[in-house]
mmCIF file of C-alpha atoms in Angstrom:
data_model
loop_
_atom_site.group_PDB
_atom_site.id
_atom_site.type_symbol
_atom_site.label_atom_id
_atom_site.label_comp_id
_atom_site.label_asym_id
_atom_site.label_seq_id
_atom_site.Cartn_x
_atom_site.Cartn_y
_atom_site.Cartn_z
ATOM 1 C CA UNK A 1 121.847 118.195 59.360
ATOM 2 C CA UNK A 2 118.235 118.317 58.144
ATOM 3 C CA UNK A 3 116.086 115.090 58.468
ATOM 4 C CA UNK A 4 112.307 113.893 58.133
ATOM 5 C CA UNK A 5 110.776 110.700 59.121
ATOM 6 C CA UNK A 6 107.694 109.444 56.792
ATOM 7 C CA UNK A 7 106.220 106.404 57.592
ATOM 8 C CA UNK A 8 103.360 104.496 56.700
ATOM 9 C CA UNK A 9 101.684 102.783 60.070
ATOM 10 C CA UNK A 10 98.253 100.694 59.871
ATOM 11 C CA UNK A 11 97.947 99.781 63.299
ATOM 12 C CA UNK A 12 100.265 102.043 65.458
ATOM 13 C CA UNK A 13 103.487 100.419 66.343
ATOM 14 C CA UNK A 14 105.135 102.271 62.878
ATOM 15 C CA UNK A 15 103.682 105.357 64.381
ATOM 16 C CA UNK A 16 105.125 104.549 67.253
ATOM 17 C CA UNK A 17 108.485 103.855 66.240
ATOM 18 C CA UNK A 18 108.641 107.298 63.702
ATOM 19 C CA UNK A 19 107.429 109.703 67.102
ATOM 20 C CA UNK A 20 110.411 107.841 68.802
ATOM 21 C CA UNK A 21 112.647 108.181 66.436
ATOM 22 C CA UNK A 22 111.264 112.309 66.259
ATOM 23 C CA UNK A 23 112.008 112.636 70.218
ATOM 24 C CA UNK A 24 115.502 111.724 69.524
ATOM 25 C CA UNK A 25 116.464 113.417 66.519
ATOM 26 C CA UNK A 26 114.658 116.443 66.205
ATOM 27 C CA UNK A 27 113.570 115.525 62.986
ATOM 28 C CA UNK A 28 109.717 115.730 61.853
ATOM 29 C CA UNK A 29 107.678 113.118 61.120
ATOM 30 C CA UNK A 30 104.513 112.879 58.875
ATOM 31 C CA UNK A 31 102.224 110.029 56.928
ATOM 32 C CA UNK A 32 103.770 109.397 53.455
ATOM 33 C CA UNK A 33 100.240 111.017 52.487
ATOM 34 C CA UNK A 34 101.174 113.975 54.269
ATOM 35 C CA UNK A 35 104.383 113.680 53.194
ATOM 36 C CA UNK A 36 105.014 116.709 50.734
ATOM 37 C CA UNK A 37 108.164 114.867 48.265
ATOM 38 C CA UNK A 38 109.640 118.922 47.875
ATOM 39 C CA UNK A 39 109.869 119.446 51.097
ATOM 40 C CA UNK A 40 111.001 115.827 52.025
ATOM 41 C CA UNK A 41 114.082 116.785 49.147
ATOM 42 C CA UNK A 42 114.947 119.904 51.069
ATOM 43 C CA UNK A 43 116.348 117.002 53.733
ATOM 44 C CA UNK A 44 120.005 115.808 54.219
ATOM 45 C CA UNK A 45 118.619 112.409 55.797
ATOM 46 C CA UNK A 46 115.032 110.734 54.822
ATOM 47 C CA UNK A 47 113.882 108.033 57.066
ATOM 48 C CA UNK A 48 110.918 105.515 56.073
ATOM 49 C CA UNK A 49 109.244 103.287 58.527
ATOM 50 C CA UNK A 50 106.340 100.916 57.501
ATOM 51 C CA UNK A 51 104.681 97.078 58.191
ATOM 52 C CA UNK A 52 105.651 94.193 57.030
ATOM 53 C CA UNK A 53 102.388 92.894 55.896
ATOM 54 C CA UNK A 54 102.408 89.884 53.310
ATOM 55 C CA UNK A 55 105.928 90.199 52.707
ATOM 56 C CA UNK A 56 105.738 93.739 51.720
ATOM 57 C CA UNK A 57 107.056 96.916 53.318
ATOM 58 C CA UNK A 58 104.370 99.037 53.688
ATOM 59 C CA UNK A 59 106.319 102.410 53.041
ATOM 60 C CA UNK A 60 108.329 100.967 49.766
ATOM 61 C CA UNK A 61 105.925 102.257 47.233
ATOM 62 C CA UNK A 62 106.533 105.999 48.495
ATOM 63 C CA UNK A 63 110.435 105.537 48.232
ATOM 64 C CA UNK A 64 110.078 103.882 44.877
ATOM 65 C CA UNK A 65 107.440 106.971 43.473
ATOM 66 C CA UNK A 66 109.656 109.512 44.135
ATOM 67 C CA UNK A 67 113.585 108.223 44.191
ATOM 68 C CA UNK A 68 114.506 110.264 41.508
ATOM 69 C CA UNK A 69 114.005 113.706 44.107
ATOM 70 C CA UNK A 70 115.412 111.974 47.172
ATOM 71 C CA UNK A 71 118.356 109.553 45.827
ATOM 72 C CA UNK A 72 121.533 111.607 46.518
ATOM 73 C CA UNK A 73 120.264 111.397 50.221
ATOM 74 C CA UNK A 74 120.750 109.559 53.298
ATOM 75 C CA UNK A 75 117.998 106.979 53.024
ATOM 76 C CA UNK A 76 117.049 104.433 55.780
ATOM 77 C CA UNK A 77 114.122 102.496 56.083
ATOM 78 C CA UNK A 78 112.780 100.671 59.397
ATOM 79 C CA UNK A 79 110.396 97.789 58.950
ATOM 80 C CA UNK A 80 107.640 96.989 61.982
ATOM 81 C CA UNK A 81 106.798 93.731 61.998
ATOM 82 C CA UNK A 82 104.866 90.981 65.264
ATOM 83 C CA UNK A 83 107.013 88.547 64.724
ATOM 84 C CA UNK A 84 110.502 88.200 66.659
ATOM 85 C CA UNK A 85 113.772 89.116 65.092
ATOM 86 C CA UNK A 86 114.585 86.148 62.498
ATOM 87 C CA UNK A 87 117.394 87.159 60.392
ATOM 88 C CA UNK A 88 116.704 84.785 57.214
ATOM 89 C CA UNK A 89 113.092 86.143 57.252
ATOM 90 C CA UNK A 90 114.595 89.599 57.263
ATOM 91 C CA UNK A 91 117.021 89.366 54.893
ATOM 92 C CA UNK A 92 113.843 87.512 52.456
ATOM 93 C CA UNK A 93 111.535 90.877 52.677
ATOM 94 C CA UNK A 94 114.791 93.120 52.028
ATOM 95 C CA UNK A 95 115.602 91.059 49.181
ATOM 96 C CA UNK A 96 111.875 91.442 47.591
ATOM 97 C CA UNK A 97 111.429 94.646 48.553
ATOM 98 C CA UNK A 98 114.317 96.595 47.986
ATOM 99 C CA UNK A 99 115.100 96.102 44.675
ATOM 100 C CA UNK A 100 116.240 97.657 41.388
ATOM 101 C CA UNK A 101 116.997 101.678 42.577
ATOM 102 C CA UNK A 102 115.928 101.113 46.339
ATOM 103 C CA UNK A 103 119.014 98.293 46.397
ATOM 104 C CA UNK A 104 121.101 99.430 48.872
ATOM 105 C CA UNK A 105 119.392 101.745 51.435
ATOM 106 C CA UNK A 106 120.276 99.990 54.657
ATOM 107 C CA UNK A 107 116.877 97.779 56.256
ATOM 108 C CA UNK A 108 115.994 97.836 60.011
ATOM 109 C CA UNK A 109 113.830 95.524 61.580
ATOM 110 C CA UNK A 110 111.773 96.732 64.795
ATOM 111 C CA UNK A 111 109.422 94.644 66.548
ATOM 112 C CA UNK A 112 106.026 95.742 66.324
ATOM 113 C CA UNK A 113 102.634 94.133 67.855
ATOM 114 C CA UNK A 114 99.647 92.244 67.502
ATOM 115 C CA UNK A 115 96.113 92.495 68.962
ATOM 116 C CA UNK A 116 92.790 90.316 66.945
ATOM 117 C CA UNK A 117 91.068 92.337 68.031
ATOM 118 C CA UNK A 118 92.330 96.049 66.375
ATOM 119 C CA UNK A 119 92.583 94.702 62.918
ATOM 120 C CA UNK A 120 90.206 95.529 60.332
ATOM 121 C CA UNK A 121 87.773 92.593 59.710
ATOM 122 C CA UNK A 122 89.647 91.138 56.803
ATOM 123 C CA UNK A 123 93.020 91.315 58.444
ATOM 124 C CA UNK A 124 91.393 89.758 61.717
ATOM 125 C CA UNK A 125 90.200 86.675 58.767
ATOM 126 C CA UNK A 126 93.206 86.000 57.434
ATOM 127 C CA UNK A 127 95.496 85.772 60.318
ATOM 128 C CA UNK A 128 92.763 83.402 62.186
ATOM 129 C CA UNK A 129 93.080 81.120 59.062
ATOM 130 C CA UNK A 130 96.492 81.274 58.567
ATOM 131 C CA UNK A 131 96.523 80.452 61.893
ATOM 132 C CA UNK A 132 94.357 77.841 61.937
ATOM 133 C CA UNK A 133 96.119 76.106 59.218
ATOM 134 C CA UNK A 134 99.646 76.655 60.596
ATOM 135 C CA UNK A 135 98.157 74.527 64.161
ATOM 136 C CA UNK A 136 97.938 71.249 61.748
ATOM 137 C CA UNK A 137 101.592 71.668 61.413
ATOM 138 C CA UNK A 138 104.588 69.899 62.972
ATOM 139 C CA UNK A 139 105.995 73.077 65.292
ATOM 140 C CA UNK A 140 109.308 71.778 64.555
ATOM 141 C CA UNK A 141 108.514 72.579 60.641
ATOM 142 C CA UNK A 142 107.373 76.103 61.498
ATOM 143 C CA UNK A 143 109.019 79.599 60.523
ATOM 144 C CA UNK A 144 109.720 81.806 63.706
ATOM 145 C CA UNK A 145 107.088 84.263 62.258
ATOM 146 C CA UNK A 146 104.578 81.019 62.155
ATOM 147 C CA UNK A 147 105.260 80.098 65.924
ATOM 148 C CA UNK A 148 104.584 83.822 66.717
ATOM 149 C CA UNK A 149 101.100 83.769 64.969
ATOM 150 C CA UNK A 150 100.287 80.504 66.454
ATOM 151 C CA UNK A 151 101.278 81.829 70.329
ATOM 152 C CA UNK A 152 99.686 85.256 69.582
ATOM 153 C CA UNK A 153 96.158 84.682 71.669
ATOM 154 C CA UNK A 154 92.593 85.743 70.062
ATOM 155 C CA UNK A 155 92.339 87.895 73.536
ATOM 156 C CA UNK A 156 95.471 89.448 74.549
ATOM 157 C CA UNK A 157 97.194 92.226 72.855
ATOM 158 C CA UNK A 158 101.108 92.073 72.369
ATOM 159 C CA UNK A 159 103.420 95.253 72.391
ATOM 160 C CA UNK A 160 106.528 94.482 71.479
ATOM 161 C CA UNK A 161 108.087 97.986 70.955
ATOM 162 C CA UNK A 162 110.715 98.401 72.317
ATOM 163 C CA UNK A 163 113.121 101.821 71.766
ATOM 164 C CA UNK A 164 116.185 99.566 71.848
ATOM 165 C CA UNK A 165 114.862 98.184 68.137
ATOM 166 C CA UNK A 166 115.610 102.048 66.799
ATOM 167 C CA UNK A 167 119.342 101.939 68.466
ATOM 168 C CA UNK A 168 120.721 100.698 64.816
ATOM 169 C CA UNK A 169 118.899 103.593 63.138
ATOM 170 C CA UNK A 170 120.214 106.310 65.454
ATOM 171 C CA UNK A 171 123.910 105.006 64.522
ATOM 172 C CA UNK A 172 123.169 104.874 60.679
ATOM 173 C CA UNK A 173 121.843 108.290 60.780
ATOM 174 C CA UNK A 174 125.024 109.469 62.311
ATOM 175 C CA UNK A 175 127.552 107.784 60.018
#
């Protein structure tokens, strides 16, 4: 069985996850820019890892450009995200994301992490106001992903990663 692992990582913990995922599969991984859609065809299983960032999967567009050269294969897609497991959140960003001719390609959600001060100055902007806004609210009203962002501290990094997250994966592929 030939495989590749493409994934789209803006901090790290994506990368993380698709070198992980490399050590125990043998298979390659590259950027989706580096990713060369011929050679990523030539595969028998395609894996796609990317952040969740406003509700959006990060690698999607890449899957969705080229589907017609890669849909007879076995397709899986991880999703990095900081905030814990929640499975209604989950199952929201699957349902807007994978839509249409990416309906169907099983989802797995891996924990990623979150560290201020990393994040490009924009990022760092929006998740201090989001955050700031989120503290006026009753914590008994709040998503899980909105208690995460409102425990994540301005000057601690958190690594969530964990290999256990890519256990899932590692069955799918061999199914």
């Amino acid at each position: 069985m030939t495989g590749i692992i493409i994934y789209k990582s803006k901090y790290g913990a994506v990368k993380k996850y698709a070198e992980w995922l490399s050590e125990a599969t043998g298979f390659p991984c590259v950027t989706t820019k580096e990713a060369d859609i011929n050679e990523v065809a030539k595969c028998d299983v395609v894996i796609a890892g990317g952040g969740v960032y406003a509700s959006g999967i990060s690698c999607t567009s890449y899957i969705k450009k080229n589907i017609g050269k890669i849909k007879g294969k076995k397709l899986l897609v991880f999703m990095c995200g900081a905030s814990p497991y929640d499975k209604e959140s989950v199952d929201a960003v699957i349902e807007m994301n994978m839509k249409d001719e990416l309906k169907g390609i099983p989802v797995f959600y891996c924990r990623g992490a979150f560290d201020l001060k990393s994040m490009s100055f924009v990022d760092r902007n929006l998740c201090t106001m989001l955050r700031k806004s989120l503290l006026k609210k009753d914590p008994a009203q709040m998503a899980v992903w909105e208690k995460a962002l409102v425990e994540a501290t301005d000057n601690e990094a958190h690594d969530w990663t964990d290999k256990t997250y890519l256990d899932p994966v590692l069955e799918a592929i061999k199914a």
